[in-house]
XYZ file of C-alpha atoms in Angstrom:
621
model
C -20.485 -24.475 -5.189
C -18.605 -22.583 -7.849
C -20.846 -19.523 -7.387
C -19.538 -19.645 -3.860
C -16.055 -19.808 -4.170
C -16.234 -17.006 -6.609
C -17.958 -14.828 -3.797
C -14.996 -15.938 -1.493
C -12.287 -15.202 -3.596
C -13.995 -11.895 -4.037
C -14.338 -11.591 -0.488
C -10.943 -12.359 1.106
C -8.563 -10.990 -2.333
C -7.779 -7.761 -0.410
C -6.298 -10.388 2.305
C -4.590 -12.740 -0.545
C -2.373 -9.781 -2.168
C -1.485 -8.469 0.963
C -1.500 -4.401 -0.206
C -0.495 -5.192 -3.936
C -2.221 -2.620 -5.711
C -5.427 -3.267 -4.152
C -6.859 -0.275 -5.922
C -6.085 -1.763 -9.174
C -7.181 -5.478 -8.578
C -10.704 -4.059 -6.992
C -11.542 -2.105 -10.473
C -11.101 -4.854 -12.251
C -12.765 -7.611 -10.159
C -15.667 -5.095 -10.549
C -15.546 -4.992 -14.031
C -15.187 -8.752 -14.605
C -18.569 -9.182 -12.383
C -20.462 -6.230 -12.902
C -20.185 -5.773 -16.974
C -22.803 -7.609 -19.148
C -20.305 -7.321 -22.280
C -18.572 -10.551 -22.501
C -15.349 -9.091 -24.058
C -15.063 -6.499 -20.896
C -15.502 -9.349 -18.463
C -12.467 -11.345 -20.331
C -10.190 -8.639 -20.057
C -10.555 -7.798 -17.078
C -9.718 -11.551 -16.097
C -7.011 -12.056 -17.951
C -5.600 -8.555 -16.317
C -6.164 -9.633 -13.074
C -4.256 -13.222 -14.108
C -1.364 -11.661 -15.148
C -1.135 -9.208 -12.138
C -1.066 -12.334 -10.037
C 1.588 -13.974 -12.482
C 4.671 -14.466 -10.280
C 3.049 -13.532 -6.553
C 0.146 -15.615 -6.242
C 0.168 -18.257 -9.509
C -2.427 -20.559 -7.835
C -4.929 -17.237 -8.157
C -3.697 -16.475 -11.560
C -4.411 -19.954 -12.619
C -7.819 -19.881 -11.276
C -8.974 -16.067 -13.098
C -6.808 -17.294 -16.527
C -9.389 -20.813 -16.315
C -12.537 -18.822 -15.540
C -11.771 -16.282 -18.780
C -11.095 -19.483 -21.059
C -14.566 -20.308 -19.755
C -16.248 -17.256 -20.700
C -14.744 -17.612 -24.100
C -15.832 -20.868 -24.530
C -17.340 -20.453 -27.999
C -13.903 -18.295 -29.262
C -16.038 -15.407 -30.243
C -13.581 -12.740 -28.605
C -10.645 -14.132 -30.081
C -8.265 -11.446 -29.297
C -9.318 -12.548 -25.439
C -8.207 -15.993 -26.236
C -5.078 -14.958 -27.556
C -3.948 -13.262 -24.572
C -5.032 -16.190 -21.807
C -3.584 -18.523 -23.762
C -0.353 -16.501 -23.389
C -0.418 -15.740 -19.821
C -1.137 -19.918 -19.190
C 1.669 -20.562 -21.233
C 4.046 -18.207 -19.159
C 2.199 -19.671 -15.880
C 3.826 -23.278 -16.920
C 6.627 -21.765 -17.776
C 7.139 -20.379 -14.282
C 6.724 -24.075 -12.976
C 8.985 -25.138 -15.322
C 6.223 -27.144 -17.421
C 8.339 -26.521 -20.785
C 6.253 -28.787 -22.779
C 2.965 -27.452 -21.742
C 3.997 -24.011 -21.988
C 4.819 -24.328 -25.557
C 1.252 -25.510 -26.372
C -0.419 -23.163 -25.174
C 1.945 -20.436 -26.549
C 1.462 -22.271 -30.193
C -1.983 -22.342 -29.661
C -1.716 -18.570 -28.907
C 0.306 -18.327 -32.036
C -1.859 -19.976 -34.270
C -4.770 -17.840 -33.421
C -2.396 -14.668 -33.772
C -2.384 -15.837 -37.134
C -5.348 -15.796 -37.639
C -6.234 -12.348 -36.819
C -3.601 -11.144 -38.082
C -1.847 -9.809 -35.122
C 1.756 -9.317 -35.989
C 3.043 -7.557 -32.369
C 1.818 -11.010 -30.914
C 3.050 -13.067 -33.500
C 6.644 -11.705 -32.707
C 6.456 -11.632 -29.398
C 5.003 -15.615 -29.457
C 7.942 -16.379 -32.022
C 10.648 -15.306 -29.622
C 8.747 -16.338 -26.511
C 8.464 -20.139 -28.098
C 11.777 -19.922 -29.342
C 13.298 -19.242 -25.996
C 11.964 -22.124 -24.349
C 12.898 -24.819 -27.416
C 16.406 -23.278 -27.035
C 16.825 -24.055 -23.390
C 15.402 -27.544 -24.235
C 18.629 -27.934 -26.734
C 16.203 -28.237 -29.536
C 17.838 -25.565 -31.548
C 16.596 -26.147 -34.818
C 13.069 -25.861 -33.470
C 14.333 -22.342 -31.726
C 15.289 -20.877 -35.186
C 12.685 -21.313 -37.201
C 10.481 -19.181 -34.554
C 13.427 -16.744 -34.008
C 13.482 -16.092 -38.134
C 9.577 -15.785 -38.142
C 9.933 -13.589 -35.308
C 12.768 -11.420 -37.724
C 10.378 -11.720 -40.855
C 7.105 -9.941 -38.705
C 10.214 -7.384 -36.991
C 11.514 -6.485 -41.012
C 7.798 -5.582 -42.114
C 7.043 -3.473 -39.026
C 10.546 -1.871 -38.971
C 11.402 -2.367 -35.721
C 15.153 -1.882 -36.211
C 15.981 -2.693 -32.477
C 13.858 -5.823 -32.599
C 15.446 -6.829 -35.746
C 19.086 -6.909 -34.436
C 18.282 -8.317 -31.531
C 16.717 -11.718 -33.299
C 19.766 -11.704 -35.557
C 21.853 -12.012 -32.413
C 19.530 -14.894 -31.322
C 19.475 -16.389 -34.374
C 23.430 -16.165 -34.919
C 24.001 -18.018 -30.841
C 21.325 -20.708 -32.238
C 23.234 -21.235 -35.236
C 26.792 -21.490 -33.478
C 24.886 -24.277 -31.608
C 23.758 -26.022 -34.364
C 27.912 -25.742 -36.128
C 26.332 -23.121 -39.143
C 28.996 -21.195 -38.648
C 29.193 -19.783 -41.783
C 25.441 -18.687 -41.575
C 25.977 -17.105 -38.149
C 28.867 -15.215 -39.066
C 26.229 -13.708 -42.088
C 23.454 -12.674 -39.288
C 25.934 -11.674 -36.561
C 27.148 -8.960 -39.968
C 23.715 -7.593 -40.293
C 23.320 -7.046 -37.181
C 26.095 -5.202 -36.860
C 25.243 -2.940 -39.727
C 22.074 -1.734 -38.315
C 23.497 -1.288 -34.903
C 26.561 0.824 -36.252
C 22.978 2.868 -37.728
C 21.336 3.501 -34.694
C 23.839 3.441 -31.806
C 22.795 -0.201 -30.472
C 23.828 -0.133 -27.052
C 25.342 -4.094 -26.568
C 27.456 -3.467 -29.377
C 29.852 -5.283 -27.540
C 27.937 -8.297 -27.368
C 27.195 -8.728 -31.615
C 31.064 -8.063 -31.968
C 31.995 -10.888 -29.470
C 29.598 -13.567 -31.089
C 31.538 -12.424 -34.652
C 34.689 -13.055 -33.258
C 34.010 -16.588 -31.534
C 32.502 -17.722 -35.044
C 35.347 -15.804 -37.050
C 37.384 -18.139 -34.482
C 35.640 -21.541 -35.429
C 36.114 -20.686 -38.983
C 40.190 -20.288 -38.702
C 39.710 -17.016 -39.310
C 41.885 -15.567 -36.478
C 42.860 -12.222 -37.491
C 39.649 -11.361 -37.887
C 38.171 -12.998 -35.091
C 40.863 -10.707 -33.005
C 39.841 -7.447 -34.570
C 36.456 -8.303 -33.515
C 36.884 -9.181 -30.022
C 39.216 -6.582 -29.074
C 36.438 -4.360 -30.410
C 34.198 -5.814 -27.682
C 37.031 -5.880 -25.231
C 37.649 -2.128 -25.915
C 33.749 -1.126 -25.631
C 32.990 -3.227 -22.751
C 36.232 -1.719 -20.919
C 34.378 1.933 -21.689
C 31.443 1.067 -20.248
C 33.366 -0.455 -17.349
C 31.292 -3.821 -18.060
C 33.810 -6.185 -16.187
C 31.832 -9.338 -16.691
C 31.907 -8.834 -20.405
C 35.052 -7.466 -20.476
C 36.230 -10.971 -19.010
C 34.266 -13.368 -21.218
C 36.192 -11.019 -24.077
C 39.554 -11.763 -22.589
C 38.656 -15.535 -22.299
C 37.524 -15.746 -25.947
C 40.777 -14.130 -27.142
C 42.681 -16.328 -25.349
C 40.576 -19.223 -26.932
C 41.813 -17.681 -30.237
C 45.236 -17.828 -29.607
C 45.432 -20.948 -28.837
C 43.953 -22.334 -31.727
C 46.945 -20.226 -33.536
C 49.376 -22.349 -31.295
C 50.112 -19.029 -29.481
C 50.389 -20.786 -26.033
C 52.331 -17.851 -24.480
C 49.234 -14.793 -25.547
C 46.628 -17.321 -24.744
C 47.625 -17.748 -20.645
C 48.331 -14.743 -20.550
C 44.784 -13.476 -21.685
C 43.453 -16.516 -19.723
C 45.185 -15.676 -16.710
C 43.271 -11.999 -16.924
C 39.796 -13.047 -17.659
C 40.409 -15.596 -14.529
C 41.775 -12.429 -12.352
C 38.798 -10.636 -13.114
C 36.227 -13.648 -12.382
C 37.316 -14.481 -9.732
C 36.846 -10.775 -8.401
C 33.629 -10.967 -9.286
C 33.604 -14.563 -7.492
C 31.660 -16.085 -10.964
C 32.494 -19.726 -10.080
C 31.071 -20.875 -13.311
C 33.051 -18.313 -15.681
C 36.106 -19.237 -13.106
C 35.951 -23.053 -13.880
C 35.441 -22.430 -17.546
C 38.583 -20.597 -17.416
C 40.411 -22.847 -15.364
C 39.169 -25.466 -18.064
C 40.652 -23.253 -20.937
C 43.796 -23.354 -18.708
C 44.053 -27.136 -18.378
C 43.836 -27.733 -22.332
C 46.477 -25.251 -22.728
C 49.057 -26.863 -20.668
C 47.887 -29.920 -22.147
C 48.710 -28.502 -25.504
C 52.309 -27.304 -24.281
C 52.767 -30.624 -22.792
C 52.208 -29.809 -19.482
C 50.339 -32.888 -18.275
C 50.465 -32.657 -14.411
C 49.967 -29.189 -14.509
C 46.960 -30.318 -16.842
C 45.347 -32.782 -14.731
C 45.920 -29.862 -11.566
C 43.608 -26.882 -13.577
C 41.182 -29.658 -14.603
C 40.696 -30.645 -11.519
C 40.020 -27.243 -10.301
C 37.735 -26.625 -12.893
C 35.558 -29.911 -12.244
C 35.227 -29.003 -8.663
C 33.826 -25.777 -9.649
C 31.216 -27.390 -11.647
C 30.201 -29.825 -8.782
C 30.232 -26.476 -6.696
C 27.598 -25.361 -8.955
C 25.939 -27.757 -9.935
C 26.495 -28.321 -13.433
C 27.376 -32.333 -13.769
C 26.944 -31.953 -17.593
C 30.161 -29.969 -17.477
C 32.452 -32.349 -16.407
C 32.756 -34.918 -19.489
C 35.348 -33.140 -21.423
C 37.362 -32.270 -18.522
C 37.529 -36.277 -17.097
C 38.589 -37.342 -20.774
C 41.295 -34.525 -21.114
C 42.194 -35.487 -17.559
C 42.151 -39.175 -18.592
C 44.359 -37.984 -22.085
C 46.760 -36.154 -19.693
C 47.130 -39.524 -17.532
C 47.980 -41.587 -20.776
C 50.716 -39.561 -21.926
C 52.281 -40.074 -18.624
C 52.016 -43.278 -18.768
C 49.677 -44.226 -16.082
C 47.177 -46.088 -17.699
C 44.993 -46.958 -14.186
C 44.613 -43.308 -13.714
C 43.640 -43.070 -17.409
C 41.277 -45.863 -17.639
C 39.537 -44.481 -14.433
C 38.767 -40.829 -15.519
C 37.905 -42.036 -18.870
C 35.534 -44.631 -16.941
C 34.286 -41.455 -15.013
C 33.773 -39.476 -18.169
C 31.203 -42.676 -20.359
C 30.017 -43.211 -16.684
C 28.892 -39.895 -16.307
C 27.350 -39.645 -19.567
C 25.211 -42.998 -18.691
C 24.047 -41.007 -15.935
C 22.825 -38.334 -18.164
C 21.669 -40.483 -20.919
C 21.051 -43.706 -19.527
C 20.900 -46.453 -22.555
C 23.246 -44.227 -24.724
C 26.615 -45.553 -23.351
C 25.750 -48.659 -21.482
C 27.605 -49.739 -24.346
C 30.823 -47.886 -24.790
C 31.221 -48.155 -20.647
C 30.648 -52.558 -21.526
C 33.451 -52.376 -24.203
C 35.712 -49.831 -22.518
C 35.591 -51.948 -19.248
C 36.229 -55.328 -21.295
C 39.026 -54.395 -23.583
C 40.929 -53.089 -20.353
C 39.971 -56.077 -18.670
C 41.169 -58.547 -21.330
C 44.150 -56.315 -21.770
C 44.997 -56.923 -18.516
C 44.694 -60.290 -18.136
C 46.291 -61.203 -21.795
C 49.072 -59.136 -19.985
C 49.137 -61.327 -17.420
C 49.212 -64.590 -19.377
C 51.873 -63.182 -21.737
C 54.069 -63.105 -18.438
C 53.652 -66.182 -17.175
C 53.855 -67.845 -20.453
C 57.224 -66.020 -20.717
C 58.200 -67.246 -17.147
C 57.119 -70.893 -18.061
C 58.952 -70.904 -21.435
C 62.286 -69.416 -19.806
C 61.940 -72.637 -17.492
C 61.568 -74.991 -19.913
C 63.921 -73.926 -22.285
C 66.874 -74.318 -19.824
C 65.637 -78.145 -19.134
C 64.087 -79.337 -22.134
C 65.990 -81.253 -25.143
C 66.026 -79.938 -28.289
C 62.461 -82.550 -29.235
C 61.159 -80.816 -26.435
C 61.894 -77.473 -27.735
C 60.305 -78.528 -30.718
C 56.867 -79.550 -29.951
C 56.814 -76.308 -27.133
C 57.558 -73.982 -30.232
C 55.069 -76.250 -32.417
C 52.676 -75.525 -29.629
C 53.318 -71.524 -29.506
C 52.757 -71.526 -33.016
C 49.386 -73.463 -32.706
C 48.378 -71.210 -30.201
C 49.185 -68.059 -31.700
C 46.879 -69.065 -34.770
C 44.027 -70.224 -32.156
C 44.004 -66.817 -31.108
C 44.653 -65.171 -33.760
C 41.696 -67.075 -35.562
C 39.668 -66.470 -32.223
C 40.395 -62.566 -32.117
C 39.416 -62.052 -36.025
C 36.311 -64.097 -35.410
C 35.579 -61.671 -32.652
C 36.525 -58.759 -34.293
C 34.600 -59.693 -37.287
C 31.085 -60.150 -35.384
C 31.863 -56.872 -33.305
C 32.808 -54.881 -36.976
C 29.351 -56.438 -38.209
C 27.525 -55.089 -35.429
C 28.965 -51.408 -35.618
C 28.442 -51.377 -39.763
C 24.916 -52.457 -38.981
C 24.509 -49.851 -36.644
C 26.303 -47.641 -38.747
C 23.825 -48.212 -41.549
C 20.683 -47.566 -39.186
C 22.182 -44.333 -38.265
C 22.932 -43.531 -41.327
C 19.685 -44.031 -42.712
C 17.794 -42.182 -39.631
C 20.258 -39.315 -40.926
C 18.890 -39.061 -43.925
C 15.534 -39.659 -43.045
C 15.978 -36.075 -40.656
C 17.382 -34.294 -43.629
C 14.621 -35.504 -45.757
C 12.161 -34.815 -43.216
C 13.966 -31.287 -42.779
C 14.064 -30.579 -46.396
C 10.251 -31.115 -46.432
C 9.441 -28.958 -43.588
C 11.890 -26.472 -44.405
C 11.314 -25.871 -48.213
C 7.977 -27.395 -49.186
C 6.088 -27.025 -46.313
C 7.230 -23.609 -45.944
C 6.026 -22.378 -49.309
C 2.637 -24.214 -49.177
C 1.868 -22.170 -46.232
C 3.094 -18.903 -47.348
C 1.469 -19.408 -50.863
C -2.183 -21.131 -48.971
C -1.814 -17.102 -46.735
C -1.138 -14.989 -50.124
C -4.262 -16.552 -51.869
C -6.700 -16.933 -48.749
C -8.540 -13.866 -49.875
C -8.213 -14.001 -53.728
C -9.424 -18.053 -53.626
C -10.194 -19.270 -50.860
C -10.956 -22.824 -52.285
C -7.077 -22.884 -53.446
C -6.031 -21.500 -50.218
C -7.993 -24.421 -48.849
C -6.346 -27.722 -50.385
C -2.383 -25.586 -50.193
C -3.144 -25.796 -46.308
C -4.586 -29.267 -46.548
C -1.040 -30.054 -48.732
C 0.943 -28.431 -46.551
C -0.318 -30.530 -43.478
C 0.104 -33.774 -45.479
C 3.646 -32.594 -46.342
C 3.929 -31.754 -42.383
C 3.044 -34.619 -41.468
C 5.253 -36.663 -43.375
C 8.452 -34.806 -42.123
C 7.358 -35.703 -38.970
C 7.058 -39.166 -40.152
C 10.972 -38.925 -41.614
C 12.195 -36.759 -39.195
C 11.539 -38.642 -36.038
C 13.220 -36.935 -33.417
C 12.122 -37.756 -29.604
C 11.354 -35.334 -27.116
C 12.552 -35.616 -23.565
C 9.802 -37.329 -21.380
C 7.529 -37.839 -24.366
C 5.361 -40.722 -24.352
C 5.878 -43.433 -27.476
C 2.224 -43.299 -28.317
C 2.541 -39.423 -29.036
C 5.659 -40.603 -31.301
C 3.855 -43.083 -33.382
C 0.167 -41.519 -33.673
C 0.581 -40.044 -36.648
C 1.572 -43.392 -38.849
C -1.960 -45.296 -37.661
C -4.033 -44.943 -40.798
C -7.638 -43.223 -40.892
C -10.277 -45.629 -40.769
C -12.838 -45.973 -43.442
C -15.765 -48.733 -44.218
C -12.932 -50.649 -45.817
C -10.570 -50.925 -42.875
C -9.807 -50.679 -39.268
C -6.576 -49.994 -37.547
C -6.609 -50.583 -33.780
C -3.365 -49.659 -31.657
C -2.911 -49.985 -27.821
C 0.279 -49.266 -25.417
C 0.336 -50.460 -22.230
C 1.367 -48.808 -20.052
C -0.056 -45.417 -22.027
C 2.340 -43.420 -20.743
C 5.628 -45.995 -21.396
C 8.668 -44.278 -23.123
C 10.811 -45.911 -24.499
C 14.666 -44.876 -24.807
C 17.210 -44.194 -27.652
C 17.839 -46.217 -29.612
C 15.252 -48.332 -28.779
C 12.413 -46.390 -29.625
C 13.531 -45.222 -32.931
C 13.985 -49.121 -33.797
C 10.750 -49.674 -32.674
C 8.925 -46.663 -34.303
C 10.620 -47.295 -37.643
C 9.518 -51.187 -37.317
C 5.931 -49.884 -36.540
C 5.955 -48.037 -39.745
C 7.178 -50.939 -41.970
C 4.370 -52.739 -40.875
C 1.583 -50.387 -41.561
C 3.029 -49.492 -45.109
C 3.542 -53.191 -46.343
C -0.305 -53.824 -44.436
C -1.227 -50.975 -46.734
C 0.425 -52.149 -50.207
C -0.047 -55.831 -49.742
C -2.038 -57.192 -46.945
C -5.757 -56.174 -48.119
C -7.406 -56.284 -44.534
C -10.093 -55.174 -43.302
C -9.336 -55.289 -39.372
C -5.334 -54.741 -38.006
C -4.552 -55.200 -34.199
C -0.877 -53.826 -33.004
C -0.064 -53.567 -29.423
C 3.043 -52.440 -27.359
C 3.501 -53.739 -23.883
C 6.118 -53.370 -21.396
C 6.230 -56.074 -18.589
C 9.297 -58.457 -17.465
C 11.853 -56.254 -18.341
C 11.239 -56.645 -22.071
C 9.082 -55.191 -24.628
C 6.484 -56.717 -26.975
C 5.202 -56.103 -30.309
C 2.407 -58.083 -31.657
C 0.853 -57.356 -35.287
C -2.336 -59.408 -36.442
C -4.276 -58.588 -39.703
C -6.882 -60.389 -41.660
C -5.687 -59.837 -44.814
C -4.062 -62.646 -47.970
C -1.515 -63.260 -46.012
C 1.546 -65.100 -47.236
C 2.159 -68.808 -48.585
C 6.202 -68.364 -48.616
C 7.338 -65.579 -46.812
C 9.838 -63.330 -48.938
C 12.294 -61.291 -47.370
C 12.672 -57.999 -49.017
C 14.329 -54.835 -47.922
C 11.959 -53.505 -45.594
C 11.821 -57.057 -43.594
C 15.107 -57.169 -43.976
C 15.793 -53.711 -41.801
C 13.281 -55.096 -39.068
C 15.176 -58.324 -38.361
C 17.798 -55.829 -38.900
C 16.678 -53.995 -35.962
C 15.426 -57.068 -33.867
C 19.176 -58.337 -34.287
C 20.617 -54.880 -32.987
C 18.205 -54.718 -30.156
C 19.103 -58.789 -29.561
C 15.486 -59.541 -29.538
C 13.632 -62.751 -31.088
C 10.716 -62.390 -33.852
C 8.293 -65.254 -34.652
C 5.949 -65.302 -37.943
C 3.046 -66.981 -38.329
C 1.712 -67.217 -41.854
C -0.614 -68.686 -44.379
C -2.357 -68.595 -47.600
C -5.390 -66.480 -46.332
C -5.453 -66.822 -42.761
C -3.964 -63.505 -42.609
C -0.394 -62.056 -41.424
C 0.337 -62.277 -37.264
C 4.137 -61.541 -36.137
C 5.391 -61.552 -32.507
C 8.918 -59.730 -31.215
C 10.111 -59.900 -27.859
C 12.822 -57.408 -27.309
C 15.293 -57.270 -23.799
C 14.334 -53.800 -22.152
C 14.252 -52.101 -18.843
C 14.203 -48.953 -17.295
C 14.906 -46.851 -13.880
C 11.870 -47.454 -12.749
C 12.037 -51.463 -13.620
């Protein structure tokens, strides 16, 4: 059957591309089935993939699987290489970010290996792209600065600059100003060397990082640069994102009357060019300004105009800032329904972005303007009753009614600490969790970015001269690896928990057996949620590891009934009297946070089993 379809595809091709360079496609279908040199037969497949790339993908994928299967054994690795690239571009096409980026890392890694630096760059700012439109910007520059290592060494001055202006946009992303500002500079100096030709756009990035910095006059040197070379080249577009920036400048210097003015031009020009998104960023800019001057109807009007832009095009994720400076603009005229209710929009908005996240702040938001209101209420008709009485009562009456006031006052009073208390307990304990997940990133970051880093660069410098050495630095290095993945547990979009939690189940051995099961396998499990339950997970293992002594371990995850369940069984000493130290601690911790129940059931040597049951559900509950 598969020789068949072969022949067919053969066969009816000339039909499939419909005249695309039929000449070219024919050569190299003969090639791929006439040659008896493996190697020819590869290329020639993974040409005819790529031709079919973006006008027939369902072909492509079909010639890019039938080379992988001719290089089954990896013996023509420079083949593999290049179908592992063109797969990963094929996902990419279908929007399959995740996939894409394995199979352009696995592209990488043997680019590495062969020492193919052209690839290695080109993978590095291929892989980079894709984390950066993920928002995983960290991820993005550390391929972008691998890609400007390979770019220094071959002296590809044009390649250089342009990673440095990558690198600088990731780093305004991540709030490194200061380290932006340094790459945007060198860049700069090698394009003032060779006549780069976007000039304009280096000298615009300096001047909106000059502008985070404070530094103004300097940030306004810089983008009337870009303004002025942009204006040569008659490059409106640019020439309006330079006016908007400026503008964004001077207000920052409290310069309200130079910032709509160069607002009001960059909007002229948009709107020319009928860019609705650059026209409601503008009209955003606007809004704050009049805001700022204390303008709030006129605030609430641009806002407005700005947000239905965004719904216009799409963009949803745009319209948070502009429903809470709409809500701001409300308060300080005193309507507080019309406040509440963008404000309401803004969290509500945000929970339909990241569901979980701000289920929260909506709950509290919603109740303190509830009890707010109705306090209000009771305030008035205690005042109404009180006004009654007074002019009938004697002066016992009075008395007792003011003894009652009193009593009441310190009831609530009393009531409203006692509340305020529990909810200030709550948000130090989450405070604490975060705070420690913090640190656990920058640990894990530290790791990856310093140790890990040189392990791998010193395991490459002494593969040839000892290759033993070379040998247990890489074996180091993926220890290290894997324990800043361990520390620095950040979730991906749509990634299952099992692939979060695989690397802390311990390798078995004669002396012990870990067995972990999920059900479903493919449940994921929110923020924070998961990172309470993957941090819980790991307490577990570590004390089984110091303490328990067993020999078999059971821990399953299952998701049924709107709740999650964690059950942990070893065969180990177990415990007479159970002793709460810190890491037990931080998982009732958790349990509490999550408001979920946890049961132990302990003895002398019967072993260690714990049950949790936490409240969870999900869209598709």
């Amino acid at each position: 059957m598969k020789i068949t379809v072969s022949v067919l595809l053969i066969a009816f091709l000339p039909m499939i591309i419909s005249g695309q360079s039929e000449n070219k496609v024919d050569s190299l279908l003969n090639a791929a089935y006439s040659t008896k040199l493996r190697s020819q037969k590869i290329d020639a497949l993974n040409e005819i993939a790529w031709h079919f790339r973006k006008s027939e993908r369902d072909t492509a994928f079909y010639f890019i699987k039938q080379a992988l299967k001719e290089n089954y054994n990896e013996e023509y690795l420079r083949g593999k290489v290049k179908s592992y690239n063109i797969l990963g571009v094929l996902l990419y096409y279908q929007s399959d970010y995740n996939e894409s980026i394995n199979y352009l890392k696995k592209a990488y890694g043997l680019s590495l290996k062969i020492k193919d630096s052209i690839n290695i760059a080109k993978l590095s700012n291929n892989i980079g792209t894709i984390y950066q439109m993920q928002g995983h910007y960290t991820q993005a520059a550390e391929y972008n600065i691998a890609s400007l290592r390979i770019k220094e060494k071959m002296s590809d001055t044009t390649g250089i600059i342009n990673s440095l202006i990558n690198i600088s946009s990731l780093y305004y992303q991540l709030n490194k100003f200061e380290e932006g500002i340094g790459f945007y500079k060198r860049a700069l100096n090698l394009a003032n060397i060779i006549n780069y030709p976007n000039k304009a756009i280096i000298l615009n990035g300096l001047g909106s990082l000059y502008n985070e910095v404070d530094k103004y006059d300097t940030a306004l040197i810089c983008l009337n640069q870009a303004l002025g070379l942009n204006v040569l080249a008659q490059n409106r577009k640019g020439a309006a994102l330079n006016y908007h920036n400026i503008a964004g400048v001077y207000s920052n210097m409290g310069d309200t009357q130079n910032a709509l003015e160069y607002y009001n031009k960059s909007l002229e020009i948009k709107q020319e060019l009928q860019d609705e998104q650059g026209v409601a960023k503008t009209k955003m800019g606007i809004g704050e300004l009049s805001y700022q001057m204390g303008n709030y109807q006129k605030a609430v009007e641009d806002l407005k105009h700005a947000g239905g832009y965004y719904l216009k095009i799409d963009q949803p994720y745009e319209l948070k800032p502009i429903y809470k400076f709409i809500s701001l603009s409300y308060n300080k005229m005193s309507n507080n329904d019309s406040a509440f209710k963008y404000l309401y929009k803004a969290y509500e908005l945000y929970d339909t972005l990241y569901p979980k996240e701000s289920k929260k702040i909506i709950e509290e938001i919603e109740e303190r303007y509830q009890t707010q209101q109705k306090e209000n209420e009771i305030l008035r008709l205690n005042i109404e009753n009180n006004e009654k009485k007074a002019s009938l009562a004697q002066s016992r009456l009075l008395n007792v009614i003011g003894a009652g006031i009193v009593l009441l006052i310190i009831l609530a009073g009393l009531f409203f600490w006692h509340r305020k208390k529990q909810r200030l307990k709550v948000i130090l304990l989450q405070n604490s969790m975060q705070a420690g997940e913090r640190e656990k990133k920058r640990v894990g970051r530290e790791l990856h970015d310093g140790i890990a880093a040189t392990l791998i660069k010193l395991a490459k410098d002494t593969g040839n001269k000892d290759p033993e050495l070379s040998g247990h630095l890489f074996k180091t290095y993926n220890e290290v690896r894997g324990l800043s993945h361990q520390l620095n547990n950040s979730p991906i979009h749509g990634e299952a928990f099992i692939d979060r939690i695989i690397d802390l189940i311990p390798g078995e051995n004669d002396d012990r057996h870990f067995s972990f099961r999920i059900t479903p396998v493919a449940l994921e499990i929110k923020e924070p949620t998961g990172t309470h339950l993957y941090r819980i997970i790991q307490e577990l293992i570590a004390n089984n590891l110091k303490h328990a002594q067993a020999t078999k371990t059971n821990i399953s995850v299952s998701h049924e009934n709107k709740s999650l369940h964690l059950s942990y069984e070893d065969n180990g000493v177990g415990i007479a009297q159970l002793k709460k130290g810190n890491g037990f601690k931080n998982m009732e911790s958790r349990i509490e946070l999550m408001q979920g129940k946890m049961e132990v059931l302990t003895g002398l040597s019967t072993g260690l089993k714990i049950e949790m049951n936490i409240p969870y559900h999900n869209e598709k509950d």
